Coordinates of C-alpha atoms and ligand atoms in Angstrom, one line a residue:
X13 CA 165.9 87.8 17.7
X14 CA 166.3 90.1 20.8
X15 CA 164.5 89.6 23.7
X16 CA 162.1 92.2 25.1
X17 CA 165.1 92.5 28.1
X18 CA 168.2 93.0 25.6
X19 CA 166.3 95.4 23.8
X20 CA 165.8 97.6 27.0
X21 CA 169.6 97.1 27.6
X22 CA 170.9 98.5 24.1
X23 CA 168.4 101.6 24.5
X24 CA 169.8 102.8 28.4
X25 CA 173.1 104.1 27.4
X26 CA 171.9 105.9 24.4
X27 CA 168.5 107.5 26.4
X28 CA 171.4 108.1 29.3
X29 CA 173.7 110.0 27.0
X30 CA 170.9 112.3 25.3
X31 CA 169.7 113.1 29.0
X32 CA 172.9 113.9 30.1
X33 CA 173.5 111.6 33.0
X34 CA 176.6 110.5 33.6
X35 CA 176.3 106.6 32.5
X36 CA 179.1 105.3 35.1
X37 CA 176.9 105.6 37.6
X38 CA 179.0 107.2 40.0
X39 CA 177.4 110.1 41.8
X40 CA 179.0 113.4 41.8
X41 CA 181.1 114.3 44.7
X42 CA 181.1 117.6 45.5
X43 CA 184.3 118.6 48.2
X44 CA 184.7 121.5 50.7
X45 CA 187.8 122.6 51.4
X46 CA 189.4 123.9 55.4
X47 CA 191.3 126.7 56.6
X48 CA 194.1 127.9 54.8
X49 CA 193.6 125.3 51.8
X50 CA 191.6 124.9 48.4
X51 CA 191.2 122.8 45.5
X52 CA 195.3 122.2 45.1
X53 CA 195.0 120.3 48.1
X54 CA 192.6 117.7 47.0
X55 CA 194.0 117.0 43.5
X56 CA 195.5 113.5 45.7
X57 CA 191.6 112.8 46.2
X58 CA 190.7 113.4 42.6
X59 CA 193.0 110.9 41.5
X60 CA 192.2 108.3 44.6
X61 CA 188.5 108.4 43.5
X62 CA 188.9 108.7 39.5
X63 CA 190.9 105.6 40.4
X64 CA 188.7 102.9 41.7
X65 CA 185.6 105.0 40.6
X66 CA 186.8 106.0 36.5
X67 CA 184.7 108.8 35.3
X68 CA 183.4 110.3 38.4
X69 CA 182.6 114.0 38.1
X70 CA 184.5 115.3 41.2
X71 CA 183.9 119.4 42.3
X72 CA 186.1 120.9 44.7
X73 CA 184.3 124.1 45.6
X74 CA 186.9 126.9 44.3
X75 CA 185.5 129.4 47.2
X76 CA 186.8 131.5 50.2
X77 CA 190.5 129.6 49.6
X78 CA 193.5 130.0 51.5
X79 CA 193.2 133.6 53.7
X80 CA 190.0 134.0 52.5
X81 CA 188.5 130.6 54.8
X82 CA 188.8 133.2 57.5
X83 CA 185.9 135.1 56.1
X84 CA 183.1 134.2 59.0
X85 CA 181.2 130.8 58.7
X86 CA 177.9 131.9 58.3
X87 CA 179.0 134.1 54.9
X88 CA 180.9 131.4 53.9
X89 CA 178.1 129.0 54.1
X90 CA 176.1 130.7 51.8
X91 CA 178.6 130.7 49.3
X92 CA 179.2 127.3 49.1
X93 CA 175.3 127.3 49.9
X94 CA 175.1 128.7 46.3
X95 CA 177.8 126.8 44.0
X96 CA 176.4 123.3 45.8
X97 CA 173.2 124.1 44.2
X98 CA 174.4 125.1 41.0
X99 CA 176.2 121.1 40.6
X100 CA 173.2 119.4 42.7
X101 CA 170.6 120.9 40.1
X102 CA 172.5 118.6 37.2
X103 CA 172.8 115.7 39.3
X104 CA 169.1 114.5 39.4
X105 CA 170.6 111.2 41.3
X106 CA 172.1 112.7 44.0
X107 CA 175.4 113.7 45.1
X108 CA 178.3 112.8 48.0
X109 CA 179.7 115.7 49.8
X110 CA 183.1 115.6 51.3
X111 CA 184.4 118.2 53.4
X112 CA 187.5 118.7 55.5
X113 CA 188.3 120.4 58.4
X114 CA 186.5 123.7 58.6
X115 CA 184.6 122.7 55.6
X116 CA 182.7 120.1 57.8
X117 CA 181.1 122.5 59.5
X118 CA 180.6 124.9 56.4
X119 CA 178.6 121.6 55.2
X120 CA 176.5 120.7 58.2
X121 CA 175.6 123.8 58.4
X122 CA 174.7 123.6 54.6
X123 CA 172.9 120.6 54.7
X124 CA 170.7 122.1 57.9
X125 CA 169.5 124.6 55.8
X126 CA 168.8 123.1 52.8
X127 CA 165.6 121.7 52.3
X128 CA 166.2 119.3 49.1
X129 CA 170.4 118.9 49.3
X130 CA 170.1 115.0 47.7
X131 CA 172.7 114.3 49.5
X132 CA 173.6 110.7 50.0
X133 CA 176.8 110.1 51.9
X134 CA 178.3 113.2 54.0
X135 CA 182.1 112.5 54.4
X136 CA 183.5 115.1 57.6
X137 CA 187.1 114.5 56.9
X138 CA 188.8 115.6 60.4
X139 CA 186.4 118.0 61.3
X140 CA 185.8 120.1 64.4
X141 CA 182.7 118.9 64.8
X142 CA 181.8 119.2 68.3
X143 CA 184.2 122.4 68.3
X144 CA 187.8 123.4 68.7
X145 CA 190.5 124.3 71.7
X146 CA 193.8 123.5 71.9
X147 CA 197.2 125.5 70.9
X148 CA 198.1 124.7 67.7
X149 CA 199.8 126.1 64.5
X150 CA 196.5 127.3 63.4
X151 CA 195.8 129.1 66.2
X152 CA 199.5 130.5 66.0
X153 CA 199.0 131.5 62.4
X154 CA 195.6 133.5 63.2
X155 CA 195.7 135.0 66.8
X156 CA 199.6 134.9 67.6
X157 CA 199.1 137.0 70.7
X158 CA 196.6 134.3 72.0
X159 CA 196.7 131.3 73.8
X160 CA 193.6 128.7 74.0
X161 CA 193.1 130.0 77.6
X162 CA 192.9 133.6 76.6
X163 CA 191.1 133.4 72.7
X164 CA 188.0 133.6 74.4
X165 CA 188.3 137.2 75.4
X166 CA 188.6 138.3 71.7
X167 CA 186.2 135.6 70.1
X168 CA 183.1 135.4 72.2
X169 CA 182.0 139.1 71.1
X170 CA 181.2 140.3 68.1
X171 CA 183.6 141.3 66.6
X172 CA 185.3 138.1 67.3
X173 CA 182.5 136.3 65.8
X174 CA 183.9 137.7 61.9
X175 CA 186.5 135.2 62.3
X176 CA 185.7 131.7 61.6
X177 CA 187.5 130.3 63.9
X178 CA 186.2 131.9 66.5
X179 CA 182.6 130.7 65.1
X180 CA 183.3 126.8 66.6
X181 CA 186.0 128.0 69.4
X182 CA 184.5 126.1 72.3
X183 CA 186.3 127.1 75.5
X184 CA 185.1 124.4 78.4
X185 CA 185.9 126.7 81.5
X186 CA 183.7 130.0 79.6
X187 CA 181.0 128.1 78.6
X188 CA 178.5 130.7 79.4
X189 CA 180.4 133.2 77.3
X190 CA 180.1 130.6 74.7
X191 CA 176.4 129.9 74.7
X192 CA 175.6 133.8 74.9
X193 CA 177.8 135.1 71.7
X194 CA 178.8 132.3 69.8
X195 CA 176.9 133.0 66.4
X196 CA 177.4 129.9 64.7
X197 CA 178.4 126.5 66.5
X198 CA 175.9 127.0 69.3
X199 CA 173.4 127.7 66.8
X200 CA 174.2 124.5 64.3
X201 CA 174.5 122.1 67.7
X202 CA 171.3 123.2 69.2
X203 CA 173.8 124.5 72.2
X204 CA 171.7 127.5 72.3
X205 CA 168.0 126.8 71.3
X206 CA 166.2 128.5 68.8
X207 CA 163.2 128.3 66.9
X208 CA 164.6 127.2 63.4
X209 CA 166.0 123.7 65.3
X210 CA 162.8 121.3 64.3
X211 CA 163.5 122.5 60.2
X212 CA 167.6 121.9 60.6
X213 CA 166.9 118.8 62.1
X214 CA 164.6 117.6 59.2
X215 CA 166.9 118.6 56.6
X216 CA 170.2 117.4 57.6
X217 CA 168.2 114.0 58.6
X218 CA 167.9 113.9 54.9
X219 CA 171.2 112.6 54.6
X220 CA 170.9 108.9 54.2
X221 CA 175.0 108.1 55.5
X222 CA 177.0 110.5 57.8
X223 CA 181.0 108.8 58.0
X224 CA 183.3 110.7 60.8
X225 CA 186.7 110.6 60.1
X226 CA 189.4 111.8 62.5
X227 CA 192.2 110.4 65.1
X228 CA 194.2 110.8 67.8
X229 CA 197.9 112.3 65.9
X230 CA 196.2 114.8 64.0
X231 CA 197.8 117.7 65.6
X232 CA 195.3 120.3 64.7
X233 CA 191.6 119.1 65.6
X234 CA 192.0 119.8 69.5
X235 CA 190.2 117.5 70.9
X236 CA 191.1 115.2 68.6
X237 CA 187.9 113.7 69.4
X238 CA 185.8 116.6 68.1
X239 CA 186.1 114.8 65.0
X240 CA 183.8 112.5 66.5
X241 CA 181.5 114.5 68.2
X242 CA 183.0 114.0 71.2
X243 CA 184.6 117.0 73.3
X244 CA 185.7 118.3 76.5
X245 CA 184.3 118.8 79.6
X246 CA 185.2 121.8 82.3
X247 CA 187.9 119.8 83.5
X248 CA 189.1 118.7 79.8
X249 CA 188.0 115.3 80.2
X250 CA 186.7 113.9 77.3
X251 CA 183.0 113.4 76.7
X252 CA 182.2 110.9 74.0
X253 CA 179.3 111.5 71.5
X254 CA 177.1 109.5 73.2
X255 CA 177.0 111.4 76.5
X256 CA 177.0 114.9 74.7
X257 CA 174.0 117.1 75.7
X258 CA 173.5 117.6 72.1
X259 CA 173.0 114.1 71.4
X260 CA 170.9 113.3 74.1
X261 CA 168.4 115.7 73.3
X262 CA 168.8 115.1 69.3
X263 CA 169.2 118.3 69.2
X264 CA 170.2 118.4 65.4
X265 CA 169.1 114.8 64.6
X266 CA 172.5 113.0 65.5
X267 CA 171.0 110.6 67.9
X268 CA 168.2 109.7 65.3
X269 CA 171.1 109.2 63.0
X270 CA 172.8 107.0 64.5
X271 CA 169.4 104.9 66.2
X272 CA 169.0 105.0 62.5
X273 CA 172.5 103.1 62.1
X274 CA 173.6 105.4 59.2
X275 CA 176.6 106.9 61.6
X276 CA 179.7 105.7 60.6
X277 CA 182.9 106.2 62.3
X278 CA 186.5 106.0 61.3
X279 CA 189.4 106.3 63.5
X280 CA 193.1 106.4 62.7
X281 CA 196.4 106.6 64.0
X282 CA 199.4 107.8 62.1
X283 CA 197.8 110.6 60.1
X284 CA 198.4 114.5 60.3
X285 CA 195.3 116.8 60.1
X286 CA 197.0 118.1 56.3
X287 CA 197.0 114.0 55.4
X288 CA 194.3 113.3 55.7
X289 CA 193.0 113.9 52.0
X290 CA 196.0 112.4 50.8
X291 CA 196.4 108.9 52.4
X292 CA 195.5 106.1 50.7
X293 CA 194.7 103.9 53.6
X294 CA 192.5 106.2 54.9
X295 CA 190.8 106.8 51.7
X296 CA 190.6 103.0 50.9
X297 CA 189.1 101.8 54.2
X298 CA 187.1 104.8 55.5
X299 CA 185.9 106.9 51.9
X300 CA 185.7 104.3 49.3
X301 CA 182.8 102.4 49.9
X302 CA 181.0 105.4 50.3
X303 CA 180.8 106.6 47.0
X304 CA 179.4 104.9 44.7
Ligands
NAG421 C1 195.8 129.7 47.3 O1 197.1 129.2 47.5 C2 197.6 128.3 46.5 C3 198.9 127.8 47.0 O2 199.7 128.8 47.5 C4 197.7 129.1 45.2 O3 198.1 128.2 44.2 C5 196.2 129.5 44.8 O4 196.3 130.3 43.6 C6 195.6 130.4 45.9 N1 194.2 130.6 45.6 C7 193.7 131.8 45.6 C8 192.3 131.9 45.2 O5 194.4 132.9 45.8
NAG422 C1 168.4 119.3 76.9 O1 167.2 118.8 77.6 C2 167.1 119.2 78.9 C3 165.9 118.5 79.5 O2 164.8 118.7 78.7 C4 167.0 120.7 79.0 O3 167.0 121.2 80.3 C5 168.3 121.3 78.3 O4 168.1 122.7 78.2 C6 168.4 120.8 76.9 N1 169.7 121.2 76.4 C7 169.8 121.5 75.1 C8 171.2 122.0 74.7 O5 169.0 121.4 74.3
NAG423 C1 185.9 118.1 87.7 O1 186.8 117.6 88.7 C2 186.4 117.9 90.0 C3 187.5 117.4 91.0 O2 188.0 116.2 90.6 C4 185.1 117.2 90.3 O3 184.6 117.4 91.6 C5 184.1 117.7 89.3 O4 182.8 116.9 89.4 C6 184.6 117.5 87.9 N1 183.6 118.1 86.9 C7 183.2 117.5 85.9 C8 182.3 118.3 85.0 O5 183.5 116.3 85.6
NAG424 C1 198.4 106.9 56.3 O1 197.5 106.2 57.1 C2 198.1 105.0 57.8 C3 197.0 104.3 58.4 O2 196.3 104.9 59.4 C4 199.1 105.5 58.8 O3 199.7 104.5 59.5 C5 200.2 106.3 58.0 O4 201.1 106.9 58.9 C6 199.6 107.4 57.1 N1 200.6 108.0 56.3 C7 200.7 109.3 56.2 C8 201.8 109.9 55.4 O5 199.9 110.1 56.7

């Protein structure tokens, strides 16, 4: 004779299949690619997470690759704006969203303006969270006639504003340049008010884990500490997250985040910025957990 309960348990899988839903359990996890990169790059990440997590559905967003992550951020968000509501529509559950480098931003700014994302964790994988300067291949690659003290001349206008990178270039010693044409970063952080701030903050704080990633031999993220919200000040001293004007004044819902105790931050040494995606240890102690 079968119990009420081990009848219930025999029916799941089958009412699962016929609906659809994945019966692993495993959310989706939906990835954003950075600069100069796409979905070749995270095939290392697909395997890591197909590995300890068999049968989970895994998207990398096949958008605005290589040259194209130039394209400026706020086009690119609504790109990926589109193709992340495309998967989260079949994923009634929830999803995880993990995004590197550029694609951090791409997906705060995403989850800001969405008003039902279901997302769970957000992973920013090395991302210039809190901004970018520094001289660095990257910068070599795109501007070559520029150095970090002179970029500001042709991205604060805007022109400069078409270029993504110029989007979260955040020059200490111009910061009023900054907070008068940057188009993107000083919007997302709350640098520059505006009136849409209250609805951003309400949708990203519908996130219910944000995990920062980043450390001090990535070579790229400049300050590496961007990664984790902290930045420079007008002398290039580092201010931490904490003492940031945007998280004093919740600006985007950070400090409620982390009062929350859903902030999460990983730090380590001994990993490139183009390693990050692909190094075990990191994935083991800083993304694993998360995704489930
Ligand atoms: C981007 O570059 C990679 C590696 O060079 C290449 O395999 C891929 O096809 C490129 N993607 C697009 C959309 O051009
Ligand atoms: C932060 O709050 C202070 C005091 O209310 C205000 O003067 C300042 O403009 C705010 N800054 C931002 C970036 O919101
Ligand atoms: C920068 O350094 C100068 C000289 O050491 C100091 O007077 C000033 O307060 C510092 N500014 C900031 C923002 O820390
Ligand atoms: C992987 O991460 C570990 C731990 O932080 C680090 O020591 C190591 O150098 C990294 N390896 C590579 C190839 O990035």
């Amino acid at each position: 004779m079968k119990t009420p309960q081990m009848i219930r348990d025999s029916r799941v899988p089958l009412l699962l299949l016929l609906t659809g839903v994945c019966i692993n359990g495993y959310k989706p996890v939906i990835i954003v690619h950075g600069l100069f990169d796409g979905p070749k790059e995270f095939k290392t990440m697909f395997r890591f997470i197909n590995k300890v997590h068999p049968g989970t559905e895994v998207k990398v967003i096949d958008l605005y690759d290589n040259l194209s992550s130039l394209e400026p951020m706020w086009v690119q968000v609504q790109g990926f704006s589109k193709a992340f509501d495309d998967i989260v529509q079949k994923a009634p559950d929830g999803v995880h969203l993990l995004c590197f480098s550029q694609g951090g931003l791409i997906c705060r700014a995403l989850l800001s303006m969405a008003p039902d994302h279901k997302v769970h964790t957000f992973i920013s994988l090395s991302s210039p969270q809190a901004g970018q300067y520094g001289n660095t291949e990257y910068l070599k690659r795109v501007l070559p006639d520029f150095v970090k003290k002179t970029v500001f001349r042709i991205c604060y206008n805007r022109v400069g504003q078409k270029l993504s990178i110029c989007d979260y270039w955040n020059d200490p010693h111009h910061r009023s340049r900054y907070l008068q044409s940057n188009s993107f970063l000083a919007l997302l952080n709350g640098d520059r008010p505006h009136g849409k701030m209250k609805a951003w903050r309400e949708n990203f704080l519908r996130i219910k884990n944000l995990v920062l990633i980043g450390g001090p031999d990535d070579g790229v993220i400049t300050p590496w500490q961007s990664s984790h919200f902290g930045f420079y000040d007008s002398n290039e001293t580092i201010v931490e997250m904490g003492n940031q004007e945007f998280y004093r004044n919740d600006t985007f819902g950070l400090k409620t985040l982390n009062a929350r105790g859903d902030v999460s931050m990983c730090l380590h040494s001994g990993v490139k910025h183009v390693q990050w995606h692909s190094n075990y240890t990191v994935f083991s102690s800083c993304i694993e957990k998360w995704l489930t």
